[in-house]
mmCIF file with all atom_site columns, C-alpha atoms in Angstrom:
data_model
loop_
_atom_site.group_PDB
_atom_site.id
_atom_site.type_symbol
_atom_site.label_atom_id
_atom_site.label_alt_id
_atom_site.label_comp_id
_atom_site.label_asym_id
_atom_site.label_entity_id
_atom_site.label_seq_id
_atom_site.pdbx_PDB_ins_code
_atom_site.Cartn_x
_atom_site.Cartn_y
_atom_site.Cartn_z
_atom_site.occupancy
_atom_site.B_iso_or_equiv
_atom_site.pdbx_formal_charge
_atom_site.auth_seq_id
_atom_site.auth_comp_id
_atom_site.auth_asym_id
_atom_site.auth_atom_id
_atom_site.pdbx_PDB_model_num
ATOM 1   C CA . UNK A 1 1   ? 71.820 72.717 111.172 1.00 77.00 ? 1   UNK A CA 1
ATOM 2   C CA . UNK A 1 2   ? 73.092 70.730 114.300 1.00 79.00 ? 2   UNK A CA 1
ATOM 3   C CA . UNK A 1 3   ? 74.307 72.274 116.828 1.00 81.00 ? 3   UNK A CA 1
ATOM 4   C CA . UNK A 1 4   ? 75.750 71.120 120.502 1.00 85.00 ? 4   UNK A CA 1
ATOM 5   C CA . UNK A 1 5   ? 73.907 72.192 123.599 1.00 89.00 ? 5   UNK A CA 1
ATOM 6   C CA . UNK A 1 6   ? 76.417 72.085 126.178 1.00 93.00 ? 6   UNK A CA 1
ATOM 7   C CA . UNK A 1 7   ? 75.432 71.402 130.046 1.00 95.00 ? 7   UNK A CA 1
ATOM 8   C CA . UNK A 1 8   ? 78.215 73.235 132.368 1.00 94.00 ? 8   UNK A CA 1
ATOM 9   C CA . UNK A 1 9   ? 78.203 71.889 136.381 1.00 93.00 ? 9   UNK A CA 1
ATOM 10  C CA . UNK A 1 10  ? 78.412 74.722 138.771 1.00 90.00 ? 10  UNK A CA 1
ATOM 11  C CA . UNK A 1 11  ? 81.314 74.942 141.067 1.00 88.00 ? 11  UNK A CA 1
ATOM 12  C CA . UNK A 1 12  ? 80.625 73.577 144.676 1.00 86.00 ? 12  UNK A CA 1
ATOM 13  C CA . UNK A 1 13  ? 78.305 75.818 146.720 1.00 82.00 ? 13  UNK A CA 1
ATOM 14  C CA . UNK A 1 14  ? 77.585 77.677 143.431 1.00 84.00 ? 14  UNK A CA 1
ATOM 15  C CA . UNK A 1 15  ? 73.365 78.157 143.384 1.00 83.00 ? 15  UNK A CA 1
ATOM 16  C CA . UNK A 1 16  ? 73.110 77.424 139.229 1.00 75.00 ? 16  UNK A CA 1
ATOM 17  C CA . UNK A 1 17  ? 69.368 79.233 139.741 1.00 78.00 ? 17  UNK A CA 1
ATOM 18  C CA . UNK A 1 18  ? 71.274 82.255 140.457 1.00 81.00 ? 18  UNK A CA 1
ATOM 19  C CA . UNK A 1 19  ? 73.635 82.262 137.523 1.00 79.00 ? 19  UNK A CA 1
ATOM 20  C CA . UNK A 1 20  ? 73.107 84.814 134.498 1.00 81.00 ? 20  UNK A CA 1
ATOM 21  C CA . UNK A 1 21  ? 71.098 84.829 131.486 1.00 84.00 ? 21  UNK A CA 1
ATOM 22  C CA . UNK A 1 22  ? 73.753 86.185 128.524 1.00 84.00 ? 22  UNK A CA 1
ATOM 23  C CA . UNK A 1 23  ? 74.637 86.581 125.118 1.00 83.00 ? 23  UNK A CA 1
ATOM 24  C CA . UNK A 1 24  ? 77.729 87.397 123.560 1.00 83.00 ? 24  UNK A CA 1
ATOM 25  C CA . UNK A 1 25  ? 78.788 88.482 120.511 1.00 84.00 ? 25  UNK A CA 1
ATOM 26  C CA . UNK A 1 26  ? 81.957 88.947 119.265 1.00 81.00 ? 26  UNK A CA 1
ATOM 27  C CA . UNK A 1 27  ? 83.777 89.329 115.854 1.00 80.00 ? 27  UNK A CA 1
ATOM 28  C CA . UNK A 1 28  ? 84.258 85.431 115.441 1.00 78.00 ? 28  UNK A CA 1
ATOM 29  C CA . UNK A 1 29  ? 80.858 83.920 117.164 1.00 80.00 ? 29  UNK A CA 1
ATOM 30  C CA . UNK A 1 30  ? 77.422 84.241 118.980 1.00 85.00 ? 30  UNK A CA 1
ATOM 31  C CA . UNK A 1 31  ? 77.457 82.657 122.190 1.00 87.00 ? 31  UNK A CA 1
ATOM 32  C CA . UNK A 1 32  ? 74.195 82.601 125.081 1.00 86.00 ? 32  UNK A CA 1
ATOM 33  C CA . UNK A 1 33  ? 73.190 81.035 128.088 1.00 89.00 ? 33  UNK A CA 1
ATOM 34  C CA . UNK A 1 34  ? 71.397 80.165 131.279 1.00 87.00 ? 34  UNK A CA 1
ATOM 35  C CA . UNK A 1 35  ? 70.391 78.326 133.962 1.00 87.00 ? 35  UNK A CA 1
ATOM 36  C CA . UNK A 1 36  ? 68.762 74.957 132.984 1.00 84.00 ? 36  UNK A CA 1
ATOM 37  C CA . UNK A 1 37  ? 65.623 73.515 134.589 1.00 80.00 ? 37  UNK A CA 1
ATOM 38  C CA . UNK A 1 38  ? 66.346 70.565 132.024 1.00 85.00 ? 38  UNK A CA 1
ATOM 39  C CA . UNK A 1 39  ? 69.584 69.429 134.279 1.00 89.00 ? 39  UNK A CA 1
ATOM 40  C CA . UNK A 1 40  ? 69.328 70.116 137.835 1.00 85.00 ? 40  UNK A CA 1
ATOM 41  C CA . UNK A 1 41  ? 72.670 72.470 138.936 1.00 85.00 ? 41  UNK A CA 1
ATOM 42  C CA . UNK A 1 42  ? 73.666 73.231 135.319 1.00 91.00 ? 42  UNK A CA 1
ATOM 43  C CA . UNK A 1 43  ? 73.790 75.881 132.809 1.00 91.00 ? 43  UNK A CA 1
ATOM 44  C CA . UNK A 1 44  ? 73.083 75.582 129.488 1.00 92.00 ? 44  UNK A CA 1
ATOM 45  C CA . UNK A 1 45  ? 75.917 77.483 127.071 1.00 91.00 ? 45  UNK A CA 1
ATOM 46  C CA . UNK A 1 46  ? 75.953 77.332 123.561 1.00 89.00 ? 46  UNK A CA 1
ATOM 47  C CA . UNK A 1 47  ? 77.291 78.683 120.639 1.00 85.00 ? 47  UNK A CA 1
ATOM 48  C CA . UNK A 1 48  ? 74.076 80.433 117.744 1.00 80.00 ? 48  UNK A CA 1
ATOM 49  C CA . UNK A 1 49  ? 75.430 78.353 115.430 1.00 74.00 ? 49  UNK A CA 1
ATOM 50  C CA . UNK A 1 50  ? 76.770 74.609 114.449 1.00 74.00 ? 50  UNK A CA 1
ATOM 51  C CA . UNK A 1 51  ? 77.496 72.132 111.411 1.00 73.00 ? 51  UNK A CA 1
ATOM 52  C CA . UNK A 1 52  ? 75.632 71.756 108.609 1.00 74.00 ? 52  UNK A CA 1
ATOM 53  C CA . UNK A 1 53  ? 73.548 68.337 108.203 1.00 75.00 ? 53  UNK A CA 1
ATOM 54  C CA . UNK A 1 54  ? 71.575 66.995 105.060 1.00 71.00 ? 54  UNK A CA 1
ATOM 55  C CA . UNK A 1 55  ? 68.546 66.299 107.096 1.00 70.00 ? 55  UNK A CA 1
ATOM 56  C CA . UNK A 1 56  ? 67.227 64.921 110.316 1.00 70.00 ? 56  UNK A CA 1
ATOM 57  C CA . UNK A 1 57  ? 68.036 62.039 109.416 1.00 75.00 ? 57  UNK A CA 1
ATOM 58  C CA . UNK A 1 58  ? 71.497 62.538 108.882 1.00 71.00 ? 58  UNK A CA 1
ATOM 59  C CA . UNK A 1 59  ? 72.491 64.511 112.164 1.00 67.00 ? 59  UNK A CA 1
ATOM 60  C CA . UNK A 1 60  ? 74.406 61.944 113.044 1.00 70.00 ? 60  UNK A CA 1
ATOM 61  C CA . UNK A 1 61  ? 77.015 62.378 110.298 1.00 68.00 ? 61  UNK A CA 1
ATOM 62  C CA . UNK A 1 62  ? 78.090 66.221 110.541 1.00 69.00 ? 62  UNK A CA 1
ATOM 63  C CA . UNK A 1 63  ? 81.661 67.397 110.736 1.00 71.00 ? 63  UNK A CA 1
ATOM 64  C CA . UNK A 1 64  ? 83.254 66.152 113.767 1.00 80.00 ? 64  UNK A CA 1
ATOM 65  C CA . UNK A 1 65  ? 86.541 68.620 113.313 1.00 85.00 ? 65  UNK A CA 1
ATOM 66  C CA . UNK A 1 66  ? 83.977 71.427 113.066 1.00 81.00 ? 66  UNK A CA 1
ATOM 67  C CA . UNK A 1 67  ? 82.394 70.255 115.723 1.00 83.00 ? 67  UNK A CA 1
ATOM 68  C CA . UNK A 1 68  ? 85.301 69.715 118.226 1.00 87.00 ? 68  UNK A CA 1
ATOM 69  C CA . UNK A 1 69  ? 86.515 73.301 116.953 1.00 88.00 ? 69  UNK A CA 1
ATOM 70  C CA . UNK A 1 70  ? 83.653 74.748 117.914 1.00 87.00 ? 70  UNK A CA 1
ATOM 71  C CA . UNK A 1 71  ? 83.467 72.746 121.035 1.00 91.00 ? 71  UNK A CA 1
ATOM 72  C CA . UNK A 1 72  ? 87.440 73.981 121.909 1.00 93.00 ? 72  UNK A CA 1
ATOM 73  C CA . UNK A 1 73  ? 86.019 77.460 121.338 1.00 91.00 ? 73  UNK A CA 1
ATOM 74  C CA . UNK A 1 74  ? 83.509 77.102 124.085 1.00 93.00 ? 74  UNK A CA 1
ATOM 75  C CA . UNK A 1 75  ? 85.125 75.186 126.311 1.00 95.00 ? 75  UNK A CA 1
ATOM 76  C CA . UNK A 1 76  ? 87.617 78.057 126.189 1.00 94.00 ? 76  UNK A CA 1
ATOM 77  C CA . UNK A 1 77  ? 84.876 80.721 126.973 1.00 93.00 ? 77  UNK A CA 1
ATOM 78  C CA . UNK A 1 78  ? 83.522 79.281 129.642 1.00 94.00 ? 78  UNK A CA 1
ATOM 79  C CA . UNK A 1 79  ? 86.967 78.219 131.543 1.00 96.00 ? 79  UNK A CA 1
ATOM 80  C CA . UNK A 1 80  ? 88.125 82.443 130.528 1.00 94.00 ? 80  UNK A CA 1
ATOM 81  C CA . UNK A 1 81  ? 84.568 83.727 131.556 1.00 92.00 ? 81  UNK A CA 1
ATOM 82  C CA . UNK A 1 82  ? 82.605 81.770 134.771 1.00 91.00 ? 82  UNK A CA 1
ATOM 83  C CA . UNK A 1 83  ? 84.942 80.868 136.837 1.00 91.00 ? 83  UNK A CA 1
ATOM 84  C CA . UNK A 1 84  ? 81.823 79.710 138.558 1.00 91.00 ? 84  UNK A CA 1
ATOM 85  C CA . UNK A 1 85  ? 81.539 76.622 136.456 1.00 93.00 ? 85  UNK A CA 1
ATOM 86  C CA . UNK A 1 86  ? 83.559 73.646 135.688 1.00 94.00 ? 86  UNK A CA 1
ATOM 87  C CA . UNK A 1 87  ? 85.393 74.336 132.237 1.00 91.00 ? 87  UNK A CA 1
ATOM 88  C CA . UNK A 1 88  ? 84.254 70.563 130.511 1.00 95.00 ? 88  UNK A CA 1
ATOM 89  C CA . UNK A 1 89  ? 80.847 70.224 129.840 1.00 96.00 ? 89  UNK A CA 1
ATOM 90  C CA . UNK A 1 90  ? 78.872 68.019 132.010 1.00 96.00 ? 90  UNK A CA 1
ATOM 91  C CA . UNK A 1 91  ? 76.626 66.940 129.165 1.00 96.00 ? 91  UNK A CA 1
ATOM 92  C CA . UNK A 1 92  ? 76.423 67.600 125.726 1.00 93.00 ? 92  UNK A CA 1
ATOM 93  C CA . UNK A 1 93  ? 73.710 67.163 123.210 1.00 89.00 ? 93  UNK A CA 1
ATOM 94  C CA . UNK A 1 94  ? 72.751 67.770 119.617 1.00 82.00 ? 94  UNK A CA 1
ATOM 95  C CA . UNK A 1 95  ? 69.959 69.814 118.537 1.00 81.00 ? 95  UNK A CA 1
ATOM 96  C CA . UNK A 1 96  ? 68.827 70.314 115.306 1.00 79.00 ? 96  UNK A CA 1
ATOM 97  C CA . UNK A 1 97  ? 66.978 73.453 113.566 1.00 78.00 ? 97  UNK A CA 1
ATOM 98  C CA . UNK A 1 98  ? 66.364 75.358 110.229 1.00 79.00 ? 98  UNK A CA 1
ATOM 99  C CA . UNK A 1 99  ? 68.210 77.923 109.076 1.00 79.00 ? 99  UNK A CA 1
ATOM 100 C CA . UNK A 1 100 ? 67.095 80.359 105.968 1.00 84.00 ? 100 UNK A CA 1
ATOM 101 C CA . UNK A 1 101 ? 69.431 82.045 104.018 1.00 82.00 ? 101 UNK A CA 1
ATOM 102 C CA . UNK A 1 102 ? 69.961 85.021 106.317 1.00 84.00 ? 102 UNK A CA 1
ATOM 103 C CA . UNK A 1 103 ? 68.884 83.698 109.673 1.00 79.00 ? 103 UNK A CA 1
ATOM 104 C CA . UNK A 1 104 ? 65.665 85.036 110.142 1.00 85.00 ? 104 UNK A CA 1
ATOM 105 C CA . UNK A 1 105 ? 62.178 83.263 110.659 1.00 87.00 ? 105 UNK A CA 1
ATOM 106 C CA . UNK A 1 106 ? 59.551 83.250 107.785 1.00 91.00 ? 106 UNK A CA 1
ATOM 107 C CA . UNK A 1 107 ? 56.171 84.654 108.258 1.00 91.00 ? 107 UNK A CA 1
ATOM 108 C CA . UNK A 1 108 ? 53.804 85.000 105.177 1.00 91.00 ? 108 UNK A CA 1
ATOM 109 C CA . UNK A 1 109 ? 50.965 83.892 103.433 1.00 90.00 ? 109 UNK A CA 1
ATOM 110 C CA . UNK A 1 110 ? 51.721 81.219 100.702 1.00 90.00 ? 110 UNK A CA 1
ATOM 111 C CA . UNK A 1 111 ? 52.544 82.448 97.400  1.00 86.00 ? 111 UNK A CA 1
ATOM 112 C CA . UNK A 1 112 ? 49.946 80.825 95.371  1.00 89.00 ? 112 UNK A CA 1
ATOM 113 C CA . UNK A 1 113 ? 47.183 79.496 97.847  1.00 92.00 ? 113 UNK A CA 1
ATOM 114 C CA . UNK A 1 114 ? 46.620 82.790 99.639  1.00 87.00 ? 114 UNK A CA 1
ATOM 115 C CA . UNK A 1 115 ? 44.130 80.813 102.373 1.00 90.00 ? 115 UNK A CA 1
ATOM 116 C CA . UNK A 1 116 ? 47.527 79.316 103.259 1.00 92.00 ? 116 UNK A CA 1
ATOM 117 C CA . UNK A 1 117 ? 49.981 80.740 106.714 1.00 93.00 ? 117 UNK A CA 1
ATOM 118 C CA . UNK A 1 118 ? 53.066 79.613 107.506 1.00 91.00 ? 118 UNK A CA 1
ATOM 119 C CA . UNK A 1 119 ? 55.788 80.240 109.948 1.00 90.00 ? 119 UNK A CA 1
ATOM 120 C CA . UNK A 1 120 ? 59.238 78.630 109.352 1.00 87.00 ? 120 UNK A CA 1
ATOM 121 C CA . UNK A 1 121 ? 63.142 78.670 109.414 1.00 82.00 ? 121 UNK A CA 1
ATOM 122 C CA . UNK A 1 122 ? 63.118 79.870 113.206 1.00 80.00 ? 122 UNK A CA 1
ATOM 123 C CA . UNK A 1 123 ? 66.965 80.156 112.644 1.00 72.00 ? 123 UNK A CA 1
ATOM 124 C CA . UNK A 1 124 ? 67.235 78.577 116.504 1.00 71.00 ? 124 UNK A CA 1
ATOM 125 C CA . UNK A 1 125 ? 65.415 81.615 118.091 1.00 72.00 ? 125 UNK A CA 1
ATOM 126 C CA . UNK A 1 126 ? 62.045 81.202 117.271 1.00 74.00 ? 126 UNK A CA 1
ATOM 127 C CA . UNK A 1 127 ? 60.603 79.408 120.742 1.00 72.00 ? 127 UNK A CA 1
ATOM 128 C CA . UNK A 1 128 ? 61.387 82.619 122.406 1.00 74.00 ? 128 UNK A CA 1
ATOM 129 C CA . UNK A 1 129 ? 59.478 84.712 119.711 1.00 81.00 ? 129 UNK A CA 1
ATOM 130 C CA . UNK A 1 130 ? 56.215 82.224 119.673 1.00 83.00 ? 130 UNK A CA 1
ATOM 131 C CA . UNK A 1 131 ? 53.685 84.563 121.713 1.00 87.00 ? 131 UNK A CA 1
ATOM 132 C CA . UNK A 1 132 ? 54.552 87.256 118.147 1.00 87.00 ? 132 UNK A CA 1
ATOM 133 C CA . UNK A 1 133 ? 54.545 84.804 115.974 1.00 88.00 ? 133 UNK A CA 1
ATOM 134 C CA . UNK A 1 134 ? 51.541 83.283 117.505 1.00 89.00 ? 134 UNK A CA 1
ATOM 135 C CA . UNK A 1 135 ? 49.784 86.706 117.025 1.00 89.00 ? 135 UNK A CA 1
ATOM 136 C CA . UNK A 1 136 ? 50.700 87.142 113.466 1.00 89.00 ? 136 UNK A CA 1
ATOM 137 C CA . UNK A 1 137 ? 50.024 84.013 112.190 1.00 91.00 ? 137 UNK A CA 1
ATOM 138 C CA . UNK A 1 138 ? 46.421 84.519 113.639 1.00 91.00 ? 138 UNK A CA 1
ATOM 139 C CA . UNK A 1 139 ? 45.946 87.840 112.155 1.00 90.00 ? 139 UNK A CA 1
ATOM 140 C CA . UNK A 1 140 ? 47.079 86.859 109.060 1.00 90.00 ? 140 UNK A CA 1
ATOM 141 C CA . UNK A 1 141 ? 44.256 84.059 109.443 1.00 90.00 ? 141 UNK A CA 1
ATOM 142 C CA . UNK A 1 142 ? 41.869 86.561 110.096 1.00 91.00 ? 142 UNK A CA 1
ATOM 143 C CA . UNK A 1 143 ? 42.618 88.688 106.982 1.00 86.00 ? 143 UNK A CA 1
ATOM 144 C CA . UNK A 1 144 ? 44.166 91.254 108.807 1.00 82.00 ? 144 UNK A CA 1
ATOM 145 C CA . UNK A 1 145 ? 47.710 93.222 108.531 1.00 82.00 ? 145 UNK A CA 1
ATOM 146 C CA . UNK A 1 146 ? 49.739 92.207 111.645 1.00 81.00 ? 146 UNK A CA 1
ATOM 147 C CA . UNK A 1 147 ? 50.886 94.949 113.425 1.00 79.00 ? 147 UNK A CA 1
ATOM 148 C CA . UNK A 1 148 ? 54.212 93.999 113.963 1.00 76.00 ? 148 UNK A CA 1
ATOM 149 C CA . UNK A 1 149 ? 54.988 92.539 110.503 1.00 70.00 ? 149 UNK A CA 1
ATOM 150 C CA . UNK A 1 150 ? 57.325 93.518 108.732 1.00 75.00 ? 150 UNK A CA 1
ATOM 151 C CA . UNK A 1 151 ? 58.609 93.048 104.580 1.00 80.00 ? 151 UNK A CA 1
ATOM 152 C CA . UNK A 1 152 ? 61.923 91.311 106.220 1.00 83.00 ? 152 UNK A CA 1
ATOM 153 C CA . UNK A 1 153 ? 59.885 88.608 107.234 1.00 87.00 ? 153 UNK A CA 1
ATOM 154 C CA . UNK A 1 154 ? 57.939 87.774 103.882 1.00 88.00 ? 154 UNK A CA 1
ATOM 155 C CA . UNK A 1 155 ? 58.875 84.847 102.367 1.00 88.00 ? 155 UNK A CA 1
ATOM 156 C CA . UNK A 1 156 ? 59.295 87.146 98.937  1.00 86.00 ? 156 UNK A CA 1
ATOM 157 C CA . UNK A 1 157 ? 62.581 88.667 100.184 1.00 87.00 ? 157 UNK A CA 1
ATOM 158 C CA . UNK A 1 158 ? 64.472 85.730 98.959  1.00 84.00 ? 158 UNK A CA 1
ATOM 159 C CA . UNK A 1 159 ? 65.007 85.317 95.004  1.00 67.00 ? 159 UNK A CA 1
ATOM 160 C CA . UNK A 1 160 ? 62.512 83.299 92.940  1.00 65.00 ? 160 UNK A CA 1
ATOM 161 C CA . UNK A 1 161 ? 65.944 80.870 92.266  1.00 62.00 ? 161 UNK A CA 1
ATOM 162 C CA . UNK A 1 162 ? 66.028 80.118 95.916  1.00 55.00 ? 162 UNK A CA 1
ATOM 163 C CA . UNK A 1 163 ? 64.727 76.573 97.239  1.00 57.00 ? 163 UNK A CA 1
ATOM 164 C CA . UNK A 1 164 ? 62.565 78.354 99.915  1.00 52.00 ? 164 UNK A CA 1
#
């Protein structure tokens, strides 16, 4: 999936350091942000969610109505919610990630070579989550039952049919 990271400019004598960290979630989309050590005086605010792509080597060639829909819809958040910040992003990227069928990470042993871990599919939240996943993966290693792992995360919850 690509999605567009959007960098917003803070409003003169705005201190960007001091703006929120957020997510929102309405009925039509997942939205989060925060201040950006990336970009000096801008916040990062993105939607959870983009365009499909074939690969990454195709990112280049998503949908671009999608894409300027979804960039209308958070241009229109920001100018309706932070007055703070100018409503046109500053900067805009494209960042890719995986997404499994229902948007959760994978954390299992492999199905056949049972010496085999693997975490995938972080779903675009799974740099926040690497100290856990960090931990499970090693006590899978190990032999051992992590603590904090549970069925949803096996890589068995998807049918046999499905290309993960």
């Amino acid at each position: 999936m690509a999605i567009q990271v959007c960098y917003w400019k803070a409003r003169n004598g705005v201190d960007h350091s001091s703006l929120p960290l957020f997510k929102s979630i309405d009925r039509i989309s997942n939205k989060y942000g925060m201040p950006t050590s990336e970009y000096d005086g801008l916040m990062k605010i993105c939607l959870h969610y983009g365009v499909l792509c074939a690969g990454p080597d195709m990112r280049d060639n998503t949908d671009s109505k999608a894409e300027a829909k979804n960039l209308k819809m958070l241009t229109e958040f920001v100018a309706s919610t932070f007055p703070y910040l100018v409503p046109e992003p500053a900067i805009k990227e494209r960042c890719m990630y995986t997404v499994t069928p229902d948007n959760q990470f994978i954390v299992d042993h492999h199905p056949i070579h049972r010496n085999i871990v693997f975490g995938a599919g972080f779903s675009g939240h799974g740099f926040k989550m690497a100290p856990v996943i960090g931990n499970m993966l090693a006590e899978l290693v190990q032999g051992g039952k992590p603590e904090l792992l549970v069925d949803e995360l096996r890589a068995s919850r998807f049918d046999k049919k499905s290309k993960l």
